[in-house]
Every structure is written in C-alpha cells, then in structure tokens.
N, CA, C and O atoms as a printed pandas DataFrame, in Angstrom:
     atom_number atom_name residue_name chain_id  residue_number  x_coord  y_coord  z_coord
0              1         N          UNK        A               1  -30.498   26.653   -3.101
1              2        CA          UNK        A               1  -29.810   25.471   -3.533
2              3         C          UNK        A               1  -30.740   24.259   -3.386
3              4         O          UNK        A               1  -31.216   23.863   -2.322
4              5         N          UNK        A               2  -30.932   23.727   -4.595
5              6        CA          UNK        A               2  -31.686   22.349   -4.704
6              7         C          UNK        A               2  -31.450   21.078   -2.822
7              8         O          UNK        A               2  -30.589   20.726   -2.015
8              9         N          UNK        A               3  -32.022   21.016   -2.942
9             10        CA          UNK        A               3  -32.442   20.105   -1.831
10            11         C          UNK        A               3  -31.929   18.255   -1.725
11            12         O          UNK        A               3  -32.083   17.638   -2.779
12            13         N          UNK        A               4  -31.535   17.699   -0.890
13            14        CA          UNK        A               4  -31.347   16.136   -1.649
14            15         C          UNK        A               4  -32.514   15.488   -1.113
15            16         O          UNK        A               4  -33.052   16.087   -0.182
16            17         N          UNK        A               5  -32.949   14.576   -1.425
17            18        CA          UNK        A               5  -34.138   14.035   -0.992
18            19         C          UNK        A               5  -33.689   13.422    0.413
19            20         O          UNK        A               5  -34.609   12.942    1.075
20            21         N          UNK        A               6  -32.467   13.371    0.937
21            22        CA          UNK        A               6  -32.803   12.956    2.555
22            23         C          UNK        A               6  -32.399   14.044    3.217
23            24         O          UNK        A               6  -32.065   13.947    4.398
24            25         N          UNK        A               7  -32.370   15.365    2.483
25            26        CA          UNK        A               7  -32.502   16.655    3.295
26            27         C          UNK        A               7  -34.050   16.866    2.768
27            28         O          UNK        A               7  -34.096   18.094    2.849
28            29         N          UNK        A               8  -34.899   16.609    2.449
29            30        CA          UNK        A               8  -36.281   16.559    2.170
30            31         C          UNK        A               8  -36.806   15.737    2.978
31            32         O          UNK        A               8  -37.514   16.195    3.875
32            33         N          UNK        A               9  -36.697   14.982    2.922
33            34        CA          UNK        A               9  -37.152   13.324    4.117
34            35         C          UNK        A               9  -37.124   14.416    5.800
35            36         O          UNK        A               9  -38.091   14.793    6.461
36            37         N          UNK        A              10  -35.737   14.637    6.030
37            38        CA          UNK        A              10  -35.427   15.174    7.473
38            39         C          UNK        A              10  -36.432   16.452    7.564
39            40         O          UNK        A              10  -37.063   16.802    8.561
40            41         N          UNK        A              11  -36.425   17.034    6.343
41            42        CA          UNK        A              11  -37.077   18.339    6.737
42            43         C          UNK        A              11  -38.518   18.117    7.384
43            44         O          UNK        A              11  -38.882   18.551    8.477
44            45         N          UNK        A              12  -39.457   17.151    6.254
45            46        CA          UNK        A              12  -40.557   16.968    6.295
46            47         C          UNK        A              12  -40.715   16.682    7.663
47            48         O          UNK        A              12  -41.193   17.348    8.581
48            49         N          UNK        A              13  -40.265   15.665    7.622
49            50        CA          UNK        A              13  -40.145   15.219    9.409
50            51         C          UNK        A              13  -40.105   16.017   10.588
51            52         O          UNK        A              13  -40.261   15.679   11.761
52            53         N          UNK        A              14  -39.844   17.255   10.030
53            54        CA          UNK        A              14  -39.930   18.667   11.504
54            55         C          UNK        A              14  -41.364   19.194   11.301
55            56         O          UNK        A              14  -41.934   19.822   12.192
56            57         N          UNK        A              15  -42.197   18.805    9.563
57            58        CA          UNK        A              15  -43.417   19.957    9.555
58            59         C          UNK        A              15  -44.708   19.051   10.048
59            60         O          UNK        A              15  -44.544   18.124   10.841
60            61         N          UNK        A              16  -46.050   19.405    9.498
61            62        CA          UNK        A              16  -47.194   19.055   10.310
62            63         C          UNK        A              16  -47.792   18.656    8.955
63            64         O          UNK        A              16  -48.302   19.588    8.332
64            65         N          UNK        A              17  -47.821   17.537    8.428
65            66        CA          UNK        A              17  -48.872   17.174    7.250
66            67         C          UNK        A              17  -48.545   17.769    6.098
67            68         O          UNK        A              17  -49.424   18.141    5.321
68            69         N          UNK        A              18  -47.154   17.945    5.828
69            70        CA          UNK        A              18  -46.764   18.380    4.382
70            71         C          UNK        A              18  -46.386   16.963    3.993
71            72         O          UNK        A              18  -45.726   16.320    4.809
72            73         N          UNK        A              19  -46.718   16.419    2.878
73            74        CA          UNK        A              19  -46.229   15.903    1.889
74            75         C          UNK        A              19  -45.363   16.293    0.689
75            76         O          UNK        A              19  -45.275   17.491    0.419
76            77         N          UNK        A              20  -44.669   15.322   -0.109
77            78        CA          UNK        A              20  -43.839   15.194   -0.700
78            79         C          UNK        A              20  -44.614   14.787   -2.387
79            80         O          UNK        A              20  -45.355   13.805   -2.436
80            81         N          UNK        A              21  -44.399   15.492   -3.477
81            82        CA          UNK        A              21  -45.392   15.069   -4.663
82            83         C          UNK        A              21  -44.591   14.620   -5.205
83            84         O          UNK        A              21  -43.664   15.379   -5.488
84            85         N          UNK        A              22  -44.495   13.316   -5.607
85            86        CA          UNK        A              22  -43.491   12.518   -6.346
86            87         C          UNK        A              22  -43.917   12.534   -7.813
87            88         O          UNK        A              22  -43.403   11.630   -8.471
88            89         N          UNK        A              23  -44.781   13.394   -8.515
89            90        CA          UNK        A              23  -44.425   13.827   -9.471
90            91         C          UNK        A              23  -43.891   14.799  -10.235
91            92         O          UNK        A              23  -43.799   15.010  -11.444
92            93         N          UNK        A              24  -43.377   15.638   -8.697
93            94        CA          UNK        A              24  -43.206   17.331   -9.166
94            95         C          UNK        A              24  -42.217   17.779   -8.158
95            96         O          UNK        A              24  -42.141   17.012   -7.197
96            97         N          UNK        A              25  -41.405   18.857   -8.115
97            98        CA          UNK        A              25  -40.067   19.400   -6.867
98            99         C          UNK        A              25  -41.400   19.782   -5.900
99           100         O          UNK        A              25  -41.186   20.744   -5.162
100          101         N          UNK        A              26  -42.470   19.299   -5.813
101          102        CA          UNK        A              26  -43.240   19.881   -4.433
102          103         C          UNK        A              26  -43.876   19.450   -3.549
103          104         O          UNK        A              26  -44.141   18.250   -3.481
104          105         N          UNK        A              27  -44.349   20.500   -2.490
105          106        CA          UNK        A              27  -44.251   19.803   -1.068
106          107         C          UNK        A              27  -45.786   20.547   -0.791
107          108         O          UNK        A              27  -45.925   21.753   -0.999
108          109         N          UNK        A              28  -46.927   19.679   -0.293
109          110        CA          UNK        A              28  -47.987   20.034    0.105
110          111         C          UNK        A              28  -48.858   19.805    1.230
111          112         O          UNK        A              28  -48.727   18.716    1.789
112          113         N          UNK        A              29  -49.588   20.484    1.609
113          114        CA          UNK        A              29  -50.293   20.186    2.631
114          115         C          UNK        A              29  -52.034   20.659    2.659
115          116         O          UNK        A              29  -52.082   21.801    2.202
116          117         N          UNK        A              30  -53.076   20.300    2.937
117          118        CA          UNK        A              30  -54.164   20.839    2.891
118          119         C          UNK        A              30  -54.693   21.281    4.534
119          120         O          UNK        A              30  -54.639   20.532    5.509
120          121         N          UNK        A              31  -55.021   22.187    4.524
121          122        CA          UNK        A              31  -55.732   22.566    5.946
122          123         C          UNK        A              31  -57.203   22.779    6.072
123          124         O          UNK        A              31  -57.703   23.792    5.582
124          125         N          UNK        A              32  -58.187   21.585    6.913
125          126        CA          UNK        A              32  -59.318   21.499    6.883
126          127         C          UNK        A              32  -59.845   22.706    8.220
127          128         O          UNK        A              32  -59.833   22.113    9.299
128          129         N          UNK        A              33  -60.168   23.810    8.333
129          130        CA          UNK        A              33  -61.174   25.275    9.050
130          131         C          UNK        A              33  -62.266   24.938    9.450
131          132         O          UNK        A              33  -62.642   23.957    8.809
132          133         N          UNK        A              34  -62.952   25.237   10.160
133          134        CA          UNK        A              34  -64.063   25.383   10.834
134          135         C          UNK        A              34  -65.286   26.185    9.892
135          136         O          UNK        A              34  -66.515   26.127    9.946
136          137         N          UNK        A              35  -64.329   26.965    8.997
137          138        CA          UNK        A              35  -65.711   27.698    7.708
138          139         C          UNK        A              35  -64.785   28.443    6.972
139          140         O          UNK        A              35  -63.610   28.100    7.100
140          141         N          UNK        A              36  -64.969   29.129    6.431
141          142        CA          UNK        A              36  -64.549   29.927    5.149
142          143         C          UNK        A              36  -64.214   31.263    5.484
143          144         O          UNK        A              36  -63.331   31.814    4.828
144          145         N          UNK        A              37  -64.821   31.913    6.469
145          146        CA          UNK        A              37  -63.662   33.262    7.120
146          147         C          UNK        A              37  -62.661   32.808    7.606
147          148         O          UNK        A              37  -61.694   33.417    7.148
148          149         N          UNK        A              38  -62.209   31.620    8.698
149          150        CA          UNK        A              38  -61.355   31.448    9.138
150          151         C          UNK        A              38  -60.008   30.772    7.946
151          152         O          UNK        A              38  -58.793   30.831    8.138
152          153         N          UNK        A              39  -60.701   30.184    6.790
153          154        CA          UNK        A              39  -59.737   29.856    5.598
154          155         C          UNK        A              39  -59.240   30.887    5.263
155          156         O          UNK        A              39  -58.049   31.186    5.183
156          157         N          UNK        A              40  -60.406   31.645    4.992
157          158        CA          UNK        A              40  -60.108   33.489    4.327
158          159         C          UNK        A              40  -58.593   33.774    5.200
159          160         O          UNK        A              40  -57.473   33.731    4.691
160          161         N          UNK        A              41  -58.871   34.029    6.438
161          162        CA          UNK        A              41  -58.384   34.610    7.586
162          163         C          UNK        A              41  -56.770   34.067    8.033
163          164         O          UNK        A              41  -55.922   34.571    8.769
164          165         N          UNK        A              42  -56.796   32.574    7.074
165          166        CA          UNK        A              42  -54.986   31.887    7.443
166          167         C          UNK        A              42  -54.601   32.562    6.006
167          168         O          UNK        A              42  -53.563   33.215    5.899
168          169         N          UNK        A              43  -55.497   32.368    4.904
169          170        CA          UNK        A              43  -54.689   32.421    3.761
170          171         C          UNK        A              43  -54.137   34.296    3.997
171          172         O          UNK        A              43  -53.068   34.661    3.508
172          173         N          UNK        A              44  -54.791   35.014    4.570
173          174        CA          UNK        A              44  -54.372   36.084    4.081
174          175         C          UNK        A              44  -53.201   36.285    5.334
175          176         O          UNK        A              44  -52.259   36.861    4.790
176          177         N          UNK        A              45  -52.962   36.114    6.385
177          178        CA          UNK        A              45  -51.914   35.492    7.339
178          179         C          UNK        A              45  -50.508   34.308    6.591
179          180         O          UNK        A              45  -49.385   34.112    7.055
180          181         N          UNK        A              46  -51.136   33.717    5.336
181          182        CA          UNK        A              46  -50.369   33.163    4.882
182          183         C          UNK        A              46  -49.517   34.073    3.803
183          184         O          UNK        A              46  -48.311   34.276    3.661
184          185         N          UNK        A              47  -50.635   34.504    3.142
185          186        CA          UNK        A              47  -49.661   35.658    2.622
186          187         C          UNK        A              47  -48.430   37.322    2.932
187          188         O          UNK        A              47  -47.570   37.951    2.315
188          189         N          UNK        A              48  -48.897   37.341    3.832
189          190        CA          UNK        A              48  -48.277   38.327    4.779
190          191         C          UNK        A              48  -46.566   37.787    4.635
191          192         O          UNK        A              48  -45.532   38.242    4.145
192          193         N          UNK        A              49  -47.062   36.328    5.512
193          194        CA          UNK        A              49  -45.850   36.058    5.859
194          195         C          UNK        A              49  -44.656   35.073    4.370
195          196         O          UNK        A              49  -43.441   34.876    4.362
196          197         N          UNK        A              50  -45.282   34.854    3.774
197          198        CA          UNK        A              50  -44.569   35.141    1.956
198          199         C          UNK        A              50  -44.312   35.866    1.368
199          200         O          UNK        A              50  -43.553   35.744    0.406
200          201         N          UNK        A              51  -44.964   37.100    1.810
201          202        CA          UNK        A              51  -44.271   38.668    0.903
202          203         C          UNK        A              51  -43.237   38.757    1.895
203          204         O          UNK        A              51  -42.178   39.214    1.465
204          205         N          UNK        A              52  -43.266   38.412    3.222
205          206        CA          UNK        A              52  -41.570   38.946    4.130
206          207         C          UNK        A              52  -40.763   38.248    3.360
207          208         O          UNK        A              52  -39.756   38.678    2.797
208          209         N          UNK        A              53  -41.528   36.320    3.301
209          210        CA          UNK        A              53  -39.858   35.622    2.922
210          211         C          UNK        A              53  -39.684   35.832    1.250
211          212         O          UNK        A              53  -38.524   35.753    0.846
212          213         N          UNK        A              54  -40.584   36.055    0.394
213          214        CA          UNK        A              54  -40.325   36.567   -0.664
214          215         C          UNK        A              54  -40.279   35.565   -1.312
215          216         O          UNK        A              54  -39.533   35.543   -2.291
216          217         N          UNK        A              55  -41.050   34.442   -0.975
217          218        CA          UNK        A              55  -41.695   33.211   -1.139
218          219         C          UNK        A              55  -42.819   32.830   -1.498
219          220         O          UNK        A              55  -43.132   32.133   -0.533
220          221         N          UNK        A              56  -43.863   32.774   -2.366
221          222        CA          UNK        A              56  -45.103   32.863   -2.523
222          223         C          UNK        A              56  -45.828   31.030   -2.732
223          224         O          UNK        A              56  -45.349   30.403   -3.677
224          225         N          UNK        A              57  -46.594   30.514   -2.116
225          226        CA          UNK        A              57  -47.476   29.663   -2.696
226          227         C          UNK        A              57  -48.312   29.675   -3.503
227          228         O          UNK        A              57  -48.838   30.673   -3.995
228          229         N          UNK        A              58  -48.649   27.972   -3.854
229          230        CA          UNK        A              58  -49.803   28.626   -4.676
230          231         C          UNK        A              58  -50.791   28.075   -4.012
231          232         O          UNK        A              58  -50.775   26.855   -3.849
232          233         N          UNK        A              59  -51.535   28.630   -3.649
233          234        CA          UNK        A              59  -53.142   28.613   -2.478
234          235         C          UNK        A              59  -54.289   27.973   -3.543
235          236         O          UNK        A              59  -53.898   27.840   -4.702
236          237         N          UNK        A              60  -55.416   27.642   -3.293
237          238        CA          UNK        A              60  -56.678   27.053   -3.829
238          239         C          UNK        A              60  -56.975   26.689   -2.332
239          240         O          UNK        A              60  -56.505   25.921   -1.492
240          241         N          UNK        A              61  -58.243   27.852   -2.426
241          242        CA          UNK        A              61  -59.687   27.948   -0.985
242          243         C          UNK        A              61  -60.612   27.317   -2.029
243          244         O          UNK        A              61  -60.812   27.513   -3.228
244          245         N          UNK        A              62  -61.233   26.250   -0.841
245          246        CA          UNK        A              62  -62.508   25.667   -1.587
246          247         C          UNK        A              62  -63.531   25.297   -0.095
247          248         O          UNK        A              62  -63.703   24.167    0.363
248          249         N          UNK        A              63  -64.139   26.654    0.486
249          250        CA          UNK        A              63  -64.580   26.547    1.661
250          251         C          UNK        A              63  -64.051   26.601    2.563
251          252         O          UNK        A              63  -63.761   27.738    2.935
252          253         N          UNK        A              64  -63.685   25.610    3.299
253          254        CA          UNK        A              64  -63.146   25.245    4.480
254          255         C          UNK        A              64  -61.836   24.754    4.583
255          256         O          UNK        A              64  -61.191   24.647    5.626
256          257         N          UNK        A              65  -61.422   24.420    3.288
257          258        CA          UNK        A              65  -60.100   23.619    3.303
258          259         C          UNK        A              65  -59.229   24.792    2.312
259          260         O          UNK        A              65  -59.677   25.528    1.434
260          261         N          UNK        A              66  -57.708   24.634    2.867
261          262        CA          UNK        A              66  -56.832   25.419    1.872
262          263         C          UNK        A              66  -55.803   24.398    1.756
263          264         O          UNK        A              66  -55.241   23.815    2.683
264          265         N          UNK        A              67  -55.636   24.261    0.580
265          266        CA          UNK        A              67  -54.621   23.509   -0.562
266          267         C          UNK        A              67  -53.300   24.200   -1.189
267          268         O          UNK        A              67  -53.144   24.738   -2.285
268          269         N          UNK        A              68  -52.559   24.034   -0.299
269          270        CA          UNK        A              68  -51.211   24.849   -0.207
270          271         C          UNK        A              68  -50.167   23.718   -1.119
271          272         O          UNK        A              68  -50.221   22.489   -1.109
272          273         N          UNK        A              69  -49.211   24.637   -1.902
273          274        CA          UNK        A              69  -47.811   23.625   -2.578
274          275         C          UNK        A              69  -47.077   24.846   -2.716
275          276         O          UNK        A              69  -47.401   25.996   -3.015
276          277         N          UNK        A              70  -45.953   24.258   -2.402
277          278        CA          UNK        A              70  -44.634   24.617   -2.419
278          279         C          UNK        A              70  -43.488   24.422   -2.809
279          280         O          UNK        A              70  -42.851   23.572   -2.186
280          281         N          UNK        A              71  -42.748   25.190   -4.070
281          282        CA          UNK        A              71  -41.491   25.060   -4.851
282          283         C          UNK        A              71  -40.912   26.091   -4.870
283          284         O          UNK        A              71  -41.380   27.166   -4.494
284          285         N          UNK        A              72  -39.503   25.847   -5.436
285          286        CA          UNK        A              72  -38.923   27.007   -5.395
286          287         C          UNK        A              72  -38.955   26.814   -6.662
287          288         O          UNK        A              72  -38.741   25.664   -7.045
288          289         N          UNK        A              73  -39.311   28.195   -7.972
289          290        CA          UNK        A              73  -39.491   27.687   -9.882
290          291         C          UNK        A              73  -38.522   27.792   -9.617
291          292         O          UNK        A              73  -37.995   26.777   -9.162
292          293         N          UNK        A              74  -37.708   28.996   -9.716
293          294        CA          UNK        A              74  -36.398   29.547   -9.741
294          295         C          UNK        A              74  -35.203   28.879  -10.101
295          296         O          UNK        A              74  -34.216   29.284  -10.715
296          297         N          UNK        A              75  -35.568   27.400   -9.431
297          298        CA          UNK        A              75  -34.279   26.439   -8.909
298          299         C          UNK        A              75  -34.980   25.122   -9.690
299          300         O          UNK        A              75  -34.323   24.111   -9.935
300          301         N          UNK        A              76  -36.268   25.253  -10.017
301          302        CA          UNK        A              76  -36.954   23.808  -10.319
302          303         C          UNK        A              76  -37.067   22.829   -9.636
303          304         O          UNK        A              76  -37.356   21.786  -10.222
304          305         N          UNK        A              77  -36.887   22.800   -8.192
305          306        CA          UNK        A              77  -36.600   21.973   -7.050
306          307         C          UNK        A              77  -37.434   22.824   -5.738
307          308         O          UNK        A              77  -38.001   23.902   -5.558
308          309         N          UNK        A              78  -37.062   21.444   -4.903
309          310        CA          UNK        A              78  -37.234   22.280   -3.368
310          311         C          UNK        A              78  -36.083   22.531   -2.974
311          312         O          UNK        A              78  -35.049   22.049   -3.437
312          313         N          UNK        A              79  -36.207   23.505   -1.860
313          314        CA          UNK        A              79  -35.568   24.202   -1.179
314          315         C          UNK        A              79  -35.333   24.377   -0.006
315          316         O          UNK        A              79  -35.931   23.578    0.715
316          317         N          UNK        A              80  -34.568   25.254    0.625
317          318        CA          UNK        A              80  -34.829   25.474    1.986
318          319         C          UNK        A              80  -35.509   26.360    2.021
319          320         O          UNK        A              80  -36.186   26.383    3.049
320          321         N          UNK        A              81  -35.738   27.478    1.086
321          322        CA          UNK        A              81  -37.192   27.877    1.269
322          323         C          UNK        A              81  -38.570   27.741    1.257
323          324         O          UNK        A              81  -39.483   28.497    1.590
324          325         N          UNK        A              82  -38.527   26.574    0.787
325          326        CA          UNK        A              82  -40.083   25.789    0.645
326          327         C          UNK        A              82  -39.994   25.539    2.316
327          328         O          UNK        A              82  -40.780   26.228    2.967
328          329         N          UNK        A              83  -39.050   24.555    3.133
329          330        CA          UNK        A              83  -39.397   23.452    4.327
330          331         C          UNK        A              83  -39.217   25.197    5.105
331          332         O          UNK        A              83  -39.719   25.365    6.216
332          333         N          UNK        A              84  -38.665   26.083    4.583
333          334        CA          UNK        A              84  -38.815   27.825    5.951
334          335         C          UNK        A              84  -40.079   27.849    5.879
335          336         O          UNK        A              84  -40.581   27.221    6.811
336          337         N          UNK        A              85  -41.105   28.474    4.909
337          338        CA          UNK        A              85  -42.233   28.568    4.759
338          339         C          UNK        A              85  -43.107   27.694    5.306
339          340         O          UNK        A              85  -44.015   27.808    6.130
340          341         N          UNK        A              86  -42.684   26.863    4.726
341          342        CA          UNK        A              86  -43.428   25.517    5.712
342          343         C          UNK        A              86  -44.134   25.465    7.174
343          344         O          UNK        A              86  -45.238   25.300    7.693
344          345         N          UNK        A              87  -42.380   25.784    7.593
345          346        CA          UNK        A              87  -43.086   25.936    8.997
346          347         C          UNK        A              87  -43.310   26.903    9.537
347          348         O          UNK        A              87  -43.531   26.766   10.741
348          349         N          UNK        A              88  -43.357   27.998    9.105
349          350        CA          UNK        A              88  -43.980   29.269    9.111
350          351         C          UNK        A              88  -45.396   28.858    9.078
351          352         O          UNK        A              88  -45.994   29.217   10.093
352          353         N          UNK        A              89  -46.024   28.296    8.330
353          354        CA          UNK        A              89  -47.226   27.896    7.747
354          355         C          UNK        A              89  -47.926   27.424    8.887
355          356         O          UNK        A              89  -48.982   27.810    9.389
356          357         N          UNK        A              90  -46.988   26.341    9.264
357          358        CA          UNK        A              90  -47.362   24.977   10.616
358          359         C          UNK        A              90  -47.834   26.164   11.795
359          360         O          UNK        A              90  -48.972   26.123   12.261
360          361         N          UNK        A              91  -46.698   27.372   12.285
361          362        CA          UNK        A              91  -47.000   28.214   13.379
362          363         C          UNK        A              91  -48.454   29.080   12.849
363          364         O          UNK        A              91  -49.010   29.615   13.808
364          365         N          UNK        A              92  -48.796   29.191   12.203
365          366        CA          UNK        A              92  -50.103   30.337   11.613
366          367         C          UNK        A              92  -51.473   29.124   11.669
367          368         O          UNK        A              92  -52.631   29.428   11.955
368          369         N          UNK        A              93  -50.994   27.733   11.324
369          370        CA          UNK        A              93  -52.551   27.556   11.391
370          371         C          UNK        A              93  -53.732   27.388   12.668
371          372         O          UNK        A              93  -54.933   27.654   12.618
372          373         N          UNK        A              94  -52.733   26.719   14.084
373          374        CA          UNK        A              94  -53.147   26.661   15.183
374          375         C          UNK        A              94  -54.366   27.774   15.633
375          376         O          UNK        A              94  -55.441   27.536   16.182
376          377         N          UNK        A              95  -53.766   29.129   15.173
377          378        CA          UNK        A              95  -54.397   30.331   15.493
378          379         C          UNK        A              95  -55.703   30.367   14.702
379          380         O          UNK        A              95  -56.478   31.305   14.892
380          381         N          UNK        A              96  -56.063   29.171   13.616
381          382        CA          UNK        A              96  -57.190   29.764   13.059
382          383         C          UNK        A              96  -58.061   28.664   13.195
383          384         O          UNK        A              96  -59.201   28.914   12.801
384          385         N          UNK        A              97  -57.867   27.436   13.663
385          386        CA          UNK        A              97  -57.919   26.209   14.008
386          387         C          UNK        A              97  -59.982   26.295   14.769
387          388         O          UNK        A              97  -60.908   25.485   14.768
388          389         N          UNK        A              98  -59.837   27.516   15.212
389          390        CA          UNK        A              98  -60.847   27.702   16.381
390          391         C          UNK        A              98  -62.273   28.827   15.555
391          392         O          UNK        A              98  -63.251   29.170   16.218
C-alpha cells in the first residue's frame, strides 16, 4: 500500500542516509567502502537479503561506492517495503564498513 509522505518523512527518520527523490516514488542512499571487494561483498549480502523479502533494488557499483534506490513498481510508489529493506540495508553495511 502506497505510502503518505509523512509516513515517508517518519520512516526516513528511523534509516541511515536514505533520501527521498522528489522526482520519482524513490528512496536512496549511496555507501562509500574501503575498496571494491568489500562493495562486491555488501552488494551480494544485499542481495541475499532481497530475494528473502522478495524485494529487489536497483544497485550501480562504481568501485568503492554502491548506489542503491528503492520502489515498489508494482504500486508506483513507496512502500513499506522499500523503508523494510531499508533497514535491512542500514544492519548489513556496518559489517563491511572495515
């Protein structure tokens, strides 16, 4: 179910550096790595945990940094599955941080 923008506002407010794209239903964040295995090493940790929720991003690795966004097409909006993922996302990057 589509999202209202101050259930978007509140959500954001629980994650770690997701933004809000005010030209599009999506929600992004970039994560700057230490090198390019450890990017390798979240994105494929990132995907794991999107085939459980059955949720997929769309990823772009460019070295060190991963460029994550999040919509639900389905609905043409965000979701509560975008701000779940989310912070799914927030718990996985700490671990690669190093």
């Amino acid at each position: 179910m589509e999202l209202t923008d101050a259930q978007i506002d509140e959500g954001l407010g629980r994650l770690q550096d997701w933004e809000r794209d005010d030209s599009a239903p999506v929600i992004r964040r970039t994560v700057r790595l230490p090198g390019f295995t450890q990017a390798i090493a979240l994105v494929d940790d990132i995907a794991q945990a999107a085939e459980q929720a059955d949720h997929h991003p769309a990823i772009d690795i460019r070295f060190n940094k991963v460029h994550l966004a999040l919509s639900t097409h389905s609905e043409g909006a965000l979701t509560e599955k975008d701000l779940s993922l989310a912070a799914r996302i927030d718990e996985l990057v700490p671990g690669h941080e190093r």
